[in-house]
Amino acid sequence: SKPLSLDDVRASAEAGDQRAQKALDAIARLAPEKRATATWAMVHRMATQQGKDQYFDPASGYTVFTAGCLKKQKCCGYSCRHCPHERPESPQSKAAQLANDW
């Protein structure tokens, strides 16, 4: 299926999806320096809730695998943003931990 994008989330909110609107409103209230991380974390969470394996990073436009997708395969060793596999030589970044906990 097509990766989820921020535009898809906005379209859902405009179509009456209260969960999408609530997430967008919460991000709008954050300090500007926190919005980028919170935005990709929100898109990741919504993609996961919709059963999608990928989403588009709102800042870079790159396609990113969700944690759910990555759990289905062995670790590739590339330090993926949402890697669920613990690797002692490559601990999860604070941003990735935020996304998993968001």
CSV table of C-alpha atoms in Angstrom, one decimal:
chain,number,residue,atom,x,y,z
A,1,SER,CA,0.0,0.0,0.0
A,2,LYS,CA,1.0,3.6,-0.5
A,3,PRO,CA,3.1,5.1,2.4
A,4,LEU,CA,1.2,7.6,4.6
A,5,SER,CA,2.0,11.3,4.2
A,6,LEU,CA,1.4,14.4,6.2
A,7,ASP,CA,-0.9,15.5,3.4
A,8,ASP,CA,-2.9,12.3,3.9
A,9,VAL,CA,-3.2,13.1,7.6
A,10,ARG,CA,-4.4,16.7,6.8
A,11,ALA,CA,-6.9,15.4,4.3
A,12,SER,CA,-8.3,12.9,6.9
A,13,ALA,CA,-8.6,15.8,9.4
A,14,GLU,CA,-10.4,17.9,6.8
A,15,ALA,CA,-12.7,14.9,6.1
A,16,GLY,CA,-13.7,14.8,9.8
A,17,ASP,CA,-11.2,12.4,11.3
A,18,GLN,CA,-11.1,13.7,14.8
A,19,ARG,CA,-8.0,11.6,15.7
A,20,ALA,CA,-6.0,13.2,12.9
A,21,GLN,CA,-7.3,16.7,13.8
A,22,LYS,CA,-6.4,16.2,17.5
A,23,ALA,CA,-2.9,15.2,16.5
A,24,LEU,CA,-2.4,18.1,14.2
A,25,ASP,CA,-3.7,20.5,16.9
A,26,ALA,CA,-1.4,19.1,19.5
A,27,ILE,CA,1.6,19.6,17.2
A,28,ALA,CA,0.6,23.2,16.4
A,29,ARG,CA,0.7,24.0,20.2
A,30,LEU,CA,4.3,22.8,20.5
A,31,ALA,CA,7.4,25.0,20.6
A,32,PRO,CA,8.7,25.4,17.0
A,33,GLU,CA,11.9,23.5,17.8
A,34,LYS,CA,9.9,20.4,18.8
A,35,ARG,CA,7.5,20.3,15.9
A,36,ALA,CA,9.6,18.5,13.3
A,37,THR,CA,10.3,15.5,15.5
A,38,ALA,CA,6.7,15.5,16.8
A,39,THR,CA,5.3,15.6,13.3
A,40,TRP,CA,7.2,12.6,12.0
A,41,ALA,CA,6.4,10.7,15.2
A,42,MET,CA,2.7,11.5,14.7
A,43,VAL,CA,2.8,10.4,11.1
A,44,HIS,CA,4.6,7.2,12.1
A,45,ARG,CA,2.0,6.5,14.8
A,46,MET,CA,-0.9,7.0,12.4
A,47,ALA,CA,0.8,4.9,9.7
A,48,THR,CA,1.2,2.1,12.3
A,49,GLN,CA,-2.5,2.4,13.4
A,50,GLN,CA,-3.6,2.1,9.8
A,51,GLY,CA,-1.4,-1.0,9.3
A,52,LYS,CA,0.9,0.7,6.8
A,53,ASP,CA,4.5,-0.4,6.5
A,54,GLN,CA,5.9,3.0,5.5
A,55,TYR,CA,5.3,6.7,5.7
A,56,PHE,CA,6.9,9.8,4.1
A,57,ASP,CA,9.1,11.8,6.4
A,58,PRO,CA,7.5,15.3,6.3
A,59,ALA,CA,10.9,17.1,6.5
A,60,SER,CA,12.9,15.1,3.9
A,61,GLY,CA,10.3,13.4,1.8
A,62,TYR,CA,12.1,10.1,2.2
A,63,THR,CA,10.1,6.9,2.7
A,64,VAL,CA,10.6,5.5,6.2
A,65,PHE,CA,9.7,2.0,7.4
A,66,THR,CA,7.5,1.7,10.5
A,67,ALA,CA,8.5,-0.2,13.6
A,68,GLY,CA,5.8,-2.8,12.7
A,69,CYS,CA,7.3,-3.4,9.4
A,70,LEU,CA,10.8,-3.7,10.8
A,71,LYS,CA,9.7,-6.2,13.4
A,72,LYS,CA,8.8,-8.6,10.6
A,73,GLN,CA,12.5,-8.9,9.5
A,74,LYS,CA,15.9,-9.2,10.8
A,75,CYS,CA,18.0,-6.1,11.6
A,76,CYS,CA,19.8,-4.8,8.6
A,77,GLY,CA,22.4,-2.9,10.6
A,78,TYR,CA,21.6,0.5,9.1
A,79,SER,CA,20.3,2.1,12.3
A,80,CYS,CA,16.8,2.6,11.0
A,81,ARG,CA,14.8,5.3,12.8
A,82,HIS,CA,12.2,2.9,14.2
A,83,CYS,CA,14.4,-0.2,14.6
A,84,PRO,CA,12.9,-2.5,17.2
A,85,HIS,CA,16.1,-4.6,17.3
A,86,GLU,CA,18.5,-3.8,20.1
A,87,ARG,CA,22.0,-3.4,18.9
A,88,PRO,CA,24.6,-2.6,21.6
A,89,GLU,CA,26.9,-0.7,19.2
A,90,SER,CA,24.0,1.5,17.9
A,91,PRO,CA,21.6,2.5,20.7
A,92,GLN,CA,18.3,4.1,19.6
A,93,SER,CA,18.4,7.9,19.4
A,94,LYS,CA,16.3,9.9,21.8
A,95,ALA,CA,14.2,11.0,18.8
A,96,ALA,CA,13.5,7.4,17.9
A,97,GLN,CA,12.6,6.6,21.5
A,98,LEU,CA,10.2,9.5,21.5
A,99,ALA,CA,8.5,8.2,18.3
A,100,ASN,CA,8.1,4.7,19.8
A,101,ASP,CA,6.6,6.2,23.0
A,102,TRP,CA,4.5,8.9,21.4
